[in-house]
Coordinates of C-alpha atoms in Angstrom, one line a residue:
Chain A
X1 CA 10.5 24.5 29.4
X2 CA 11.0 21.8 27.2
X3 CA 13.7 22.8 24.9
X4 CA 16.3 21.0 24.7
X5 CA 19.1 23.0 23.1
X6 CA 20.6 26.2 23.8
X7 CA 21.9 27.7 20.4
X8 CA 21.7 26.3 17.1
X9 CA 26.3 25.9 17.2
X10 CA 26.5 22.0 16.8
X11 CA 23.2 21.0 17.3
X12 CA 21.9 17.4 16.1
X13 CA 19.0 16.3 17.7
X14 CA 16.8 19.6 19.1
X15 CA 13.2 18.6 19.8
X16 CA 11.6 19.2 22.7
X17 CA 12.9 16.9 25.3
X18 CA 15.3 15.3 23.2
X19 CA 18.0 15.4 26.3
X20 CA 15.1 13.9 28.3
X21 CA 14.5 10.5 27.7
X22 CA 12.5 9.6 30.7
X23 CA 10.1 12.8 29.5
X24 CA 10.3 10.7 26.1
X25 CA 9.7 7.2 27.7
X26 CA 6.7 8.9 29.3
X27 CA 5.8 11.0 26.2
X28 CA 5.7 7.1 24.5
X29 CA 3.4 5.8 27.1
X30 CA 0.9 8.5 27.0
X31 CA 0.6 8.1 23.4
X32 CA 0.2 4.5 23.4
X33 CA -2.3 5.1 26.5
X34 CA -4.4 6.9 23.9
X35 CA -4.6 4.3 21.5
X36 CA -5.8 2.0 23.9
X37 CA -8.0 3.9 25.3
X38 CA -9.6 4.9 22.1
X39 CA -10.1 0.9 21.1
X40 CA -12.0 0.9 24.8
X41 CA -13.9 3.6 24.4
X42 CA -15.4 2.6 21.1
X43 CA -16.2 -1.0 22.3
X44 CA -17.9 0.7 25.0
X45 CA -20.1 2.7 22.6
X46 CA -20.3 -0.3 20.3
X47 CA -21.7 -2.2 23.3
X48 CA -24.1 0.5 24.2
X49 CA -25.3 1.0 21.2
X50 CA -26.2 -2.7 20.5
X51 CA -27.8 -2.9 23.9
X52 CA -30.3 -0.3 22.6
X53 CA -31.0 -2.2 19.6
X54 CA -31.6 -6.0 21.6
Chain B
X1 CA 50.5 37.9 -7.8
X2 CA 49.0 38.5 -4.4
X3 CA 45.4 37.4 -4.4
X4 CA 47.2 33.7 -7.0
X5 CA 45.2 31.3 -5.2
X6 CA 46.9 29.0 -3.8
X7 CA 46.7 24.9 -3.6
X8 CA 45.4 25.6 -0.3
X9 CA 42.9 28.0 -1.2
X10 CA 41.4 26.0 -4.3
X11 CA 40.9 22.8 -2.4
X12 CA 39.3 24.9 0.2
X13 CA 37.0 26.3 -2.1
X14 CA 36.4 22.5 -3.7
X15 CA 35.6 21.4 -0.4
X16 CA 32.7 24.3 0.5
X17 CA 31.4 22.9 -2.9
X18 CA 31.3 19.4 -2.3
X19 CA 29.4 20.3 1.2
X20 CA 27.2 22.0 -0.9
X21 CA 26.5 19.4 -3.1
X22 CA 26.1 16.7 -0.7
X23 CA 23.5 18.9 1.0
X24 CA 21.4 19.5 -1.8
X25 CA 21.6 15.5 -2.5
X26 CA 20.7 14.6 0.9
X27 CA 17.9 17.4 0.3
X28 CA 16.8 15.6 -2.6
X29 CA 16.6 12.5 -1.0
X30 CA 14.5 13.9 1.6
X31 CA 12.0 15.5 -1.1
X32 CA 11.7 12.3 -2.9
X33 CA 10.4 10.2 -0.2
X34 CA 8.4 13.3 0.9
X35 CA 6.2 12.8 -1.8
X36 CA 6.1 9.6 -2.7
X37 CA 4.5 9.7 1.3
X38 CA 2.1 12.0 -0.1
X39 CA 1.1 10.2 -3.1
X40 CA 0.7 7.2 -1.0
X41 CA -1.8 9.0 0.9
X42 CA -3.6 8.8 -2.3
X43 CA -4.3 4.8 -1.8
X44 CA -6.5 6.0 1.2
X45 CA -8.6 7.9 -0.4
X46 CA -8.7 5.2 -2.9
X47 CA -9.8 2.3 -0.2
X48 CA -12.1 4.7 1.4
X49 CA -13.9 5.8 -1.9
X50 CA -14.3 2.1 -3.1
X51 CA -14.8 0.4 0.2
X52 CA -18.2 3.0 1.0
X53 CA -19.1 2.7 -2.6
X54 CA -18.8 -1.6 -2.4
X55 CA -20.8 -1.5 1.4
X56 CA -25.3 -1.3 0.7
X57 CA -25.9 2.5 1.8
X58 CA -26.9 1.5 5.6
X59 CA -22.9 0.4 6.2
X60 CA -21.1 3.1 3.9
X61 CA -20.2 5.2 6.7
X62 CA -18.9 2.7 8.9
X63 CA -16.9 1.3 6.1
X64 CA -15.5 4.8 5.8
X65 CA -15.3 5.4 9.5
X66 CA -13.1 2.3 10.2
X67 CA -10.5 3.1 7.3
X68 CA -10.0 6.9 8.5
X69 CA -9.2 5.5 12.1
X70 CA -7.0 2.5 10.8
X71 CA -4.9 5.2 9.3
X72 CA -5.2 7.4 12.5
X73 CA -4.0 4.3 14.8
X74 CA -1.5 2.5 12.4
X75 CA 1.0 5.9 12.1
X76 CA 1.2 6.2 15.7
X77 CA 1.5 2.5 16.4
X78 CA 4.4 2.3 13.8
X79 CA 6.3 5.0 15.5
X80 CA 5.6 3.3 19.1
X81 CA 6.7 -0.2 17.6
X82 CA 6.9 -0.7 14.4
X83 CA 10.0 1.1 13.3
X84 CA 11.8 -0.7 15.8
X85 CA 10.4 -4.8 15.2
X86 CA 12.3 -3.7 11.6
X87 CA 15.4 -2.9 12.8
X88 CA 15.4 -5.1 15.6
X89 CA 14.4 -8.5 13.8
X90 CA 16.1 -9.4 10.5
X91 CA 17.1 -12.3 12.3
X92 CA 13.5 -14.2 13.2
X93 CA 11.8 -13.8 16.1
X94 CA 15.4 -13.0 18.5
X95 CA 16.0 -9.2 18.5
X96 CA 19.2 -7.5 18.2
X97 CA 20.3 -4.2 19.4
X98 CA 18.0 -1.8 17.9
X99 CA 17.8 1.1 20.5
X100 CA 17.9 4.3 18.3
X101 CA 14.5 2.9 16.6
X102 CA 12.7 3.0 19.6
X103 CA 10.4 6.0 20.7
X104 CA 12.2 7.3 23.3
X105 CA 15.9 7.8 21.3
X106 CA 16.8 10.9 20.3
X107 CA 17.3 9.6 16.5
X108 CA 13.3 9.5 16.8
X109 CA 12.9 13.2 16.5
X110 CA 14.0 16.2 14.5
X111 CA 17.5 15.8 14.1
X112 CA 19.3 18.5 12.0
X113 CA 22.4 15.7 11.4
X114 CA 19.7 13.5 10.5
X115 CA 18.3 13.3 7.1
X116 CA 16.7 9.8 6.6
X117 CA 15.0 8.4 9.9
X118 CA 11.9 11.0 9.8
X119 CA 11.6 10.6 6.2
X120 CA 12.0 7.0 5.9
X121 CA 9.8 6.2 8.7
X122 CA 7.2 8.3 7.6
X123 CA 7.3 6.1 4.2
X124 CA 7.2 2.9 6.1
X125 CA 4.0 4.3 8.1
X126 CA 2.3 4.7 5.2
X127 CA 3.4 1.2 3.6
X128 CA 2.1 -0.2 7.2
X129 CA -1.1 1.5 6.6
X130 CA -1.8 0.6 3.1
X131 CA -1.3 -3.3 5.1
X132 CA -3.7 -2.2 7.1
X133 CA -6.2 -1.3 5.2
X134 CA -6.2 -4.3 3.0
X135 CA -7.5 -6.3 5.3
X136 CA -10.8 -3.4 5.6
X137 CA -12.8 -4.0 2.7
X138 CA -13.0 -7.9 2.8
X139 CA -14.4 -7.6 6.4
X140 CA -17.1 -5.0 5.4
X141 CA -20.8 -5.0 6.9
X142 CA -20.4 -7.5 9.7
X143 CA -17.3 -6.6 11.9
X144 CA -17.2 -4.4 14.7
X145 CA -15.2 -1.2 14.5
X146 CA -13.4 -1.7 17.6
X147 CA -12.0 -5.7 16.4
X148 CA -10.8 -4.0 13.1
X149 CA -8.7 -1.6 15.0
X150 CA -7.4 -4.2 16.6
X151 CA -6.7 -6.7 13.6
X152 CA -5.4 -3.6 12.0
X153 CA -3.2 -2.2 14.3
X154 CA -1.4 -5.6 14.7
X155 CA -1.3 -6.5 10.5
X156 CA 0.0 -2.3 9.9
X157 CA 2.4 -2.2 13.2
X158 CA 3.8 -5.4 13.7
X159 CA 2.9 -8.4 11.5
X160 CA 3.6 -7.2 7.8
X161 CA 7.0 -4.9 9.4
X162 CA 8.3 -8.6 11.2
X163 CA 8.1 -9.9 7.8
X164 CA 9.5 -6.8 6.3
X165 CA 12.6 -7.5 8.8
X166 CA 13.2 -11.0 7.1
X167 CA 12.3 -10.0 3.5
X168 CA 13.3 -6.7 2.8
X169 CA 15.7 -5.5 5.7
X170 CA 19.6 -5.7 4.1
X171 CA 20.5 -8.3 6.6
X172 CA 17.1 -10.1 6.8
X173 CA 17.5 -13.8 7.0
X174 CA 15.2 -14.4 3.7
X175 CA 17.8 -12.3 1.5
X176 CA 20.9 -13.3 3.2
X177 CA 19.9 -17.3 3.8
X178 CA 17.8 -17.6 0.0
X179 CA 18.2 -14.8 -1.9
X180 CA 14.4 -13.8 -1.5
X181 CA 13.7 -10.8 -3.8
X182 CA 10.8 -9.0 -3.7
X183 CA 11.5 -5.3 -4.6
X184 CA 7.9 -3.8 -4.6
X185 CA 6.6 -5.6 -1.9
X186 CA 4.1 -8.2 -3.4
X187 CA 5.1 -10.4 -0.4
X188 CA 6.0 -8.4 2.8
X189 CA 3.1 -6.9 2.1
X190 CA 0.3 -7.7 -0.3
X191 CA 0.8 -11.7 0.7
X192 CA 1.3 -11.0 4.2
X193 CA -2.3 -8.8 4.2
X194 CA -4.0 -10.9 2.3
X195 CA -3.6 -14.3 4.2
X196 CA -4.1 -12.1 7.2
X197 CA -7.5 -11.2 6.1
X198 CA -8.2 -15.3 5.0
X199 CA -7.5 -15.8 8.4
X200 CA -9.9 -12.8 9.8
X201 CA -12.3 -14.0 7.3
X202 CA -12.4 -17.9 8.3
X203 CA -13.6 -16.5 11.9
X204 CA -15.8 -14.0 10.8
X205 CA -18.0 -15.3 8.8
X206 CA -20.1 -14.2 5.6
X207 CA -22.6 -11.7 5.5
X208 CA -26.0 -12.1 6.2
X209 CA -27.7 -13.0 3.3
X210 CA -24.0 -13.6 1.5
X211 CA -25.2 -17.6 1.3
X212 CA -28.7 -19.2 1.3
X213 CA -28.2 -22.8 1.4
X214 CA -24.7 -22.9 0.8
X215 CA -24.9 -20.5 -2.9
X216 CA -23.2 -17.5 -2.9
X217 CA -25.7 -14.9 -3.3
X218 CA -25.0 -11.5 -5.2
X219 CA -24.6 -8.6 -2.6
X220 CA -24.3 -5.3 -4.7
X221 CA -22.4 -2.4 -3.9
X222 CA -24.4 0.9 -3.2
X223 CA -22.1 2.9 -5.3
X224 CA -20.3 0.7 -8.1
X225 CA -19.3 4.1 -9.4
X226 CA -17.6 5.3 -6.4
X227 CA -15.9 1.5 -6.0
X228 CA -13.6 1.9 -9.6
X229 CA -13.0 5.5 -8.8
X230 CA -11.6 4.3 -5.5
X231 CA -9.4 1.5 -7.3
X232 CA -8.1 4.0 -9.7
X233 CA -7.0 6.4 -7.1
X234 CA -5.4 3.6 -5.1
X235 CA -3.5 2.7 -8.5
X236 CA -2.4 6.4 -8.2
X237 CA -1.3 6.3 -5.0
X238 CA 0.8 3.3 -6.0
X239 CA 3.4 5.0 -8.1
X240 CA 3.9 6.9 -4.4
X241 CA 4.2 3.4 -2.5
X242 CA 6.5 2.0 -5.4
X243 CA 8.5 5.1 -5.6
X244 CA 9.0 4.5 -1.8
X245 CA 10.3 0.9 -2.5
X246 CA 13.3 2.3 -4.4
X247 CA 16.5 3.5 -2.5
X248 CA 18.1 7.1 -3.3
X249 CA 21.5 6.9 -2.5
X250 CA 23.3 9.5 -1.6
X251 CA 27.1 9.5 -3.6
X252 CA 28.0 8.2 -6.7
X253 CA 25.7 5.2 -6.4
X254 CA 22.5 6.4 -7.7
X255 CA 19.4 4.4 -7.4
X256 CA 19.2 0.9 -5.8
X257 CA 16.8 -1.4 -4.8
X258 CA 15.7 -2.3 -1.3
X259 CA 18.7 -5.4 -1.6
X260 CA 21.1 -2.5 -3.4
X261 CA 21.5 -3.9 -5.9
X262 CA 20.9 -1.3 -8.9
X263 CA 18.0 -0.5 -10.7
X264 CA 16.2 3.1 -11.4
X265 CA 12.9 4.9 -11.8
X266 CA 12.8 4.0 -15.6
X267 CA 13.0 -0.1 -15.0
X268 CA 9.9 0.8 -12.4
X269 CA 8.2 2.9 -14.9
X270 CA 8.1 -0.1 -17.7
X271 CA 7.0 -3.0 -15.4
X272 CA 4.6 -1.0 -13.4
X273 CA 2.8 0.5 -16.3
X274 CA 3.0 -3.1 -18.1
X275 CA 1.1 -5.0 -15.4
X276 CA -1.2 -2.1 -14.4
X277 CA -2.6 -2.5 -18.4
X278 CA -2.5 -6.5 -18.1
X279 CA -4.3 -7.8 -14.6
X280 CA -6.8 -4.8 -16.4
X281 CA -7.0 -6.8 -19.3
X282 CA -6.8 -10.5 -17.5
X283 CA -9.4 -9.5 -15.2
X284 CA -12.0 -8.3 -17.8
X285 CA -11.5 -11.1 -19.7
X286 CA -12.3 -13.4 -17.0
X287 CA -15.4 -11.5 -16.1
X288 CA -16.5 -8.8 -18.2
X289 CA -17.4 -6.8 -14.6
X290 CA -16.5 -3.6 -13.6
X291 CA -15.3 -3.7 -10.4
X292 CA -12.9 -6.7 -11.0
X293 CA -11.5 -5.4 -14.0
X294 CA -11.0 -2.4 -12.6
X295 CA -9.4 -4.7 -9.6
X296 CA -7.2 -6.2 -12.2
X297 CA -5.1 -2.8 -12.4
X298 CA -4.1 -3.8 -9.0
X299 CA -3.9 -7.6 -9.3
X300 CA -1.3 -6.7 -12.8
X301 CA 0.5 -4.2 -10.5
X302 CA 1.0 -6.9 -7.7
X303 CA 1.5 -10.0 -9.9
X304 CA 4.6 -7.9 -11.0
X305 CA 5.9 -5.9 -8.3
X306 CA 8.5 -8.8 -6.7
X307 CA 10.3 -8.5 -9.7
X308 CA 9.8 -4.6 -11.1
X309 CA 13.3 -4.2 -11.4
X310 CA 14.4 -7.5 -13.5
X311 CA 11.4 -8.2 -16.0
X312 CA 11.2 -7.4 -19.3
X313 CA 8.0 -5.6 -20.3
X314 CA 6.3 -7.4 -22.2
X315 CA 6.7 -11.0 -20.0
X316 CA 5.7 -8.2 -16.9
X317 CA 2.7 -7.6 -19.2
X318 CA 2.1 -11.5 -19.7
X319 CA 2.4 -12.1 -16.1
X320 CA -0.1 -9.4 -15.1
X321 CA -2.7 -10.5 -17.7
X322 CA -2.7 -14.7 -16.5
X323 CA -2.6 -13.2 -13.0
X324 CA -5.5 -11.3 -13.7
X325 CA -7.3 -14.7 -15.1
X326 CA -6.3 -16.8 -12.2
X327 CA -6.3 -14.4 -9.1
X328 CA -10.5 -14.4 -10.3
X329 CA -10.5 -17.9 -10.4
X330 CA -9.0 -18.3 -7.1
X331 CA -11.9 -16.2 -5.7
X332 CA -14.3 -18.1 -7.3
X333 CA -12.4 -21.0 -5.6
X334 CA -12.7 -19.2 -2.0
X335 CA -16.6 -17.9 -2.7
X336 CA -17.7 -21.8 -3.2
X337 CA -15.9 -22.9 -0.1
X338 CA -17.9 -20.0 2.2
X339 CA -15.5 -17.3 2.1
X340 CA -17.2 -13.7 2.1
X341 CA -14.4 -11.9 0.7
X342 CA -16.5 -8.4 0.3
X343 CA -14.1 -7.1 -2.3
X344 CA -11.8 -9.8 -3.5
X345 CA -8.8 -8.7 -1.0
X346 CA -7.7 -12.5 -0.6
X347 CA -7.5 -13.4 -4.2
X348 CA -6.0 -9.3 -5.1
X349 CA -3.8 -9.7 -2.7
X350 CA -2.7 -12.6 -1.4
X351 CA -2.9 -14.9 -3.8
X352 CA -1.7 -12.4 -6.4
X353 CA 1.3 -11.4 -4.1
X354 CA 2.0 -15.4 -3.6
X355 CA 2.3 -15.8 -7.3
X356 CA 4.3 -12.7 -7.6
X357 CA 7.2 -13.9 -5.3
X358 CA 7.7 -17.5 -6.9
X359 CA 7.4 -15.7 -10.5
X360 CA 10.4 -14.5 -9.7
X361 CA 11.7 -17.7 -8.7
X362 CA 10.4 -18.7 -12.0
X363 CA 11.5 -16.4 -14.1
X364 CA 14.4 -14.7 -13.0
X365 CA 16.4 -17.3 -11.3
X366 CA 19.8 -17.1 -11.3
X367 CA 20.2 -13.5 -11.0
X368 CA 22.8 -12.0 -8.7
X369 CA 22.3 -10.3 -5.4
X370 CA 24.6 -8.0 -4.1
X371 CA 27.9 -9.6 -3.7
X372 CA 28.1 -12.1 -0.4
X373 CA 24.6 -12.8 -1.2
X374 CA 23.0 -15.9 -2.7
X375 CA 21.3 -15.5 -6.0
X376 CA 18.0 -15.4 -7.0
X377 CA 16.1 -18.8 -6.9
X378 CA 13.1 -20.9 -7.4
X379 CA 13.5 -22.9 -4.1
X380 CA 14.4 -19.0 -2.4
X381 CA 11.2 -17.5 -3.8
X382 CA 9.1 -20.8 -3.1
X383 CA 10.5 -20.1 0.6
X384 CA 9.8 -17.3 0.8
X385 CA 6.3 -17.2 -0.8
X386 CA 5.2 -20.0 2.0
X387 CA 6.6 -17.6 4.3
X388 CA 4.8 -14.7 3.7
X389 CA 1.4 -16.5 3.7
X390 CA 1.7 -17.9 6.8
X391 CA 2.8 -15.1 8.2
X392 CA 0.1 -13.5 7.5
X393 CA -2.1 -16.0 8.1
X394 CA -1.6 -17.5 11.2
X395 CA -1.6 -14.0 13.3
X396 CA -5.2 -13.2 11.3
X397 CA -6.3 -16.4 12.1
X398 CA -5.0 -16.6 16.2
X399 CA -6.2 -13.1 16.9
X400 CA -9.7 -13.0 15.3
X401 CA -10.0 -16.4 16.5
X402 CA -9.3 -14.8 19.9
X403 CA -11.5 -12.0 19.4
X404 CA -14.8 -14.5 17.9
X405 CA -14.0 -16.3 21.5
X406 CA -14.7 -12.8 23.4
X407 CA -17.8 -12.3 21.4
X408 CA -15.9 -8.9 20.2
X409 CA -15.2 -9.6 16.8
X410 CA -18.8 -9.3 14.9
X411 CA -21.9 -6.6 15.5
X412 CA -25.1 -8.4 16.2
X413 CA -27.6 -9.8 13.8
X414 CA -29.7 -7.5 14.8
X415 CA -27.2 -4.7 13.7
X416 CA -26.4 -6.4 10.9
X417 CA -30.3 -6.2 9.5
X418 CA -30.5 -2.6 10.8
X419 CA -26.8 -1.2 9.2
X420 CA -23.9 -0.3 11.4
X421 CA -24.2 3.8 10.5
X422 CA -27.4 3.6 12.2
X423 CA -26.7 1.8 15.2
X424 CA -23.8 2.6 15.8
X425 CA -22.6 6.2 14.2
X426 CA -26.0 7.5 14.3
X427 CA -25.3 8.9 10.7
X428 CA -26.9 8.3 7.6
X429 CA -24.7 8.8 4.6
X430 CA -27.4 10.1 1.9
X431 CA -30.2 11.6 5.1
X432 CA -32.0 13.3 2.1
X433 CA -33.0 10.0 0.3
X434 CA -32.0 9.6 -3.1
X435 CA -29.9 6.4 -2.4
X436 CA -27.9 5.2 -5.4
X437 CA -28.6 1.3 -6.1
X438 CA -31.0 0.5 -3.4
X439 CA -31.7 -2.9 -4.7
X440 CA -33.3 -6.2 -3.2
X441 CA -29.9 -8.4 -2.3
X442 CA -31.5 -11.6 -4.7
X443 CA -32.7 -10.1 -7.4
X444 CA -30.1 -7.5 -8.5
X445 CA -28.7 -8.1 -11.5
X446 CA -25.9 -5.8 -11.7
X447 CA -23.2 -7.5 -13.0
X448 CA -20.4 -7.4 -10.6
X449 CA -19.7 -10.3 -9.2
X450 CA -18.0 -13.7 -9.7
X451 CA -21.5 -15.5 -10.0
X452 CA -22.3 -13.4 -12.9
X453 CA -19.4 -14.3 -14.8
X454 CA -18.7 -16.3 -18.2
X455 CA -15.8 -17.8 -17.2

């Protein structure tokens, strides 16, 4: 579904959605979602945990 | 006289060869930087090894913890941003058209016309995350997991690489305004780390325990073993992140530095090797400890690195070994004014990298840049030096300043008494007892630390 090439004659770049950029732009945004919501999550436990320990 | 060749036939055969050629060099290129990535890798193993082994057993795990994730974050947050602030700002803080850097271009993926982006990113990455993790080990025992990642993030993906834009980019306004030359990174990135982590550590605060009426109090590592088995492996890994600081051109041209002007793996070879031995040597004789002389192969390799490609061994060698004596000197300097630097990452590297850029200045003034470029000079390196510690730290000191506002940048006392692995990663790193150098914090006399010295 994603491919983004046809045949291999001429090809440069061939990664999935490489003719997509809005599927990119989005790509980029769920990856930067993640960090994000990794750093939350782990001040969430971090809080948690130090409630526990008050 | 049929099957003659022909003019025609002979250059076409020439050509087919030259293709093949070129191929195999932009092949070679590609396997280069591959494993100089690879060996990079090795300096984190290296900071996690030595910054577990320099936490007390109830904190080794979330010293570890916190360096795997810095890696983990910094990678991805290079290829969101960081990539791009390095080809977008060699001119300060205006960008210029930068587009195919970003993470939605099409030059951001497997490419088979493109031979250098993946590979050349991927060796920037790891430079951002060697940044990074500099700042980890000074902040040891007392920070919170999630402020690290945070101060990490924004030293590895965009502080060190904006001051990789001015000092190291071709068209970065250091090199083309001053000359600035600092081939193996002693500035963009050691200087740039290290006054970031001043900064972190003015807002921090020491340890508990660290000072008892205003006397630095010795706080021994739980593994001093593991801690100089770290450094060595992060020496390693350096011949990986120094490798990655030399260019591999493609052509006739051969090997250049970062500025292209030439140089090769051999000039590398000599000054690296010559300053690893001397900070050793510096450092031991300033403090006959293990962990700082084992420190000093760093502080030599640093003190050296601006100019790897211009000094002669044995002043290389001379360079690394007063380093060595002042770079502990300077810590001392930051330990009586309240600084808890847990490992010395202030002094190893960013007073060390400081030094390393005017050195040049100092030493090898006067030598040309590429052509349309202004030499090499005292005033460019003394520029450039002020640069580079400010830029590191005045973002360290804004954001953790930030952060110590939210009452998000330290654990809890309580916490801190307890240790982080048990609070807050419910894991015990040695569950079946058995813990190496348990010792009470005022009475150990392990001698590895500056208050313990003869000098």
């Amino acid at each position: 579904m994603g491919s983004s090439i046809t045949t291999w004659e001429n090809v440069s770049a061939y990664f999935t959605f490489a003719d997509n950029p809005f599927a990119l732009v989005l790509f980029a945004i769920g990856t930067a979602a993640i960090i994000a919501g990794l750093i939350i999550s782990i001040i969430r436990h971090e809080n948690a945990a130090f409630e526990k320990i008050k | 006289m049929e099957n003659s060749p022909t003019l025609e036939s002979l250059q076409a055969a020439l050509d087919a060869q030259q293709a093949v050629f070129e191929m195999h060099q932009a092949m070679n290129v590609e396997v280069f930087y591959w494993w100089c990535t690879a060996i990079m890798l090795m300096i984190h193993a290296g900071f996690l090894a030595y910054e577990m082994g320099a936490s007390r057993s109830k904190n080794a795990l979330a010293a570890g913890i916190k360096n795997i994730l810095a890696i983990a974050l910094i990678i991805p947050a290079f290829y969101l941003f960081g990539w791009w602030i390095y080809n977008a700002f060699p001119n300060g803080f205006v960008p210029i058209e930068a587009a195919a850097a970003l993470p939605w271009a099409a030059s951001m993926g497997p490419d088979v016309q493109d031979m250098g982006t993946g590979i050349f990113w991927a060796a920037f990455a790891l430079f951002g995350a060697t940044t990074g993790s500099i700042l980890s080990g000074a902040v040891i025992e007392r920070i919170r997991v999630s402020a690290f990642l945070i101060l990490t993030i924004f030293l590895g993906g965009v502080v060190w690489i904006m001051a990789g834009a001015w000092g190291w980019h071709p068209d970065g306004w250091l090199l083309t305004e001053f000359g600035y030359h600092d081939v193996g990174a002693s500035g963009v990135v050691h200087a740039v780390a290290g006054f970031f982590t001043l900064g972190v550590l003015m807002n921090l605060g020491a340890r508990k325990g660290k000072f008892i009426d205003g006397v630095p109090q010795i706080i021994s590592p739980h593994s001093l073993p593991m801690t100089l088995i770290g450094l060595m492996m992060i020496i390693f890994g350096f011949f990986g992140f120094l490798g990655g600081c030399i260019i591999f051109n493609g052509g006739e041209t051969g090997w250049t530095t970062i500025y292209g002007t030439p140089t090769n793996l051999s000039a590398f070879a000599f000054n690296t090797l010559m300053g690893f031995a001397g900070g050793i040597i510096g450092c031991y004789i300033a403090t006959r400890d293990p962990f700082w002389t084992m420190s000093g192969g760093l502080v030599g390799i640093i003190s050296v690195a601006a100019g790897l490609d211009i000094y002669s061994p044995s002043l290389a060698f001379i360079i690394a070994v007063t380093t060595g004596i002042v770079a502990v000197q300077f810590a001392k300097f930051l330990e009586k004014r309240g600084i808890d630097d847990a490992v010395g990452a202030v002094s190893v590297h960013g007073f060390t990298g400081v030094v390393a850029v005017v050195l040049v200045g100092v030493f090898a003034g006067g030598t040309p840049n590429a052509e349309g470029l202004p030499e090499i000079s005292f005033v460019g390196q003394l520029i450039g030096a002020a640069v580079m510690g400010l830029m590191g730290f005045v973002p360290g000191y804004g954001l953790s300043f930030l952060l110590k506002k939210a009452n998000s940048l330290r654990v809890p006392e309580a916490c801190e008494d307890i240790g982080i692995d048990e609070v807050e990663l419910l894991a015990k790193p040695y569950p079946e007892g058995g813990v190496p150098a348990m010792t009470d914090l005022t009475t150990s006399e392990v001698p590895n630390k500056l208050a313990n010295s003869e000098t």
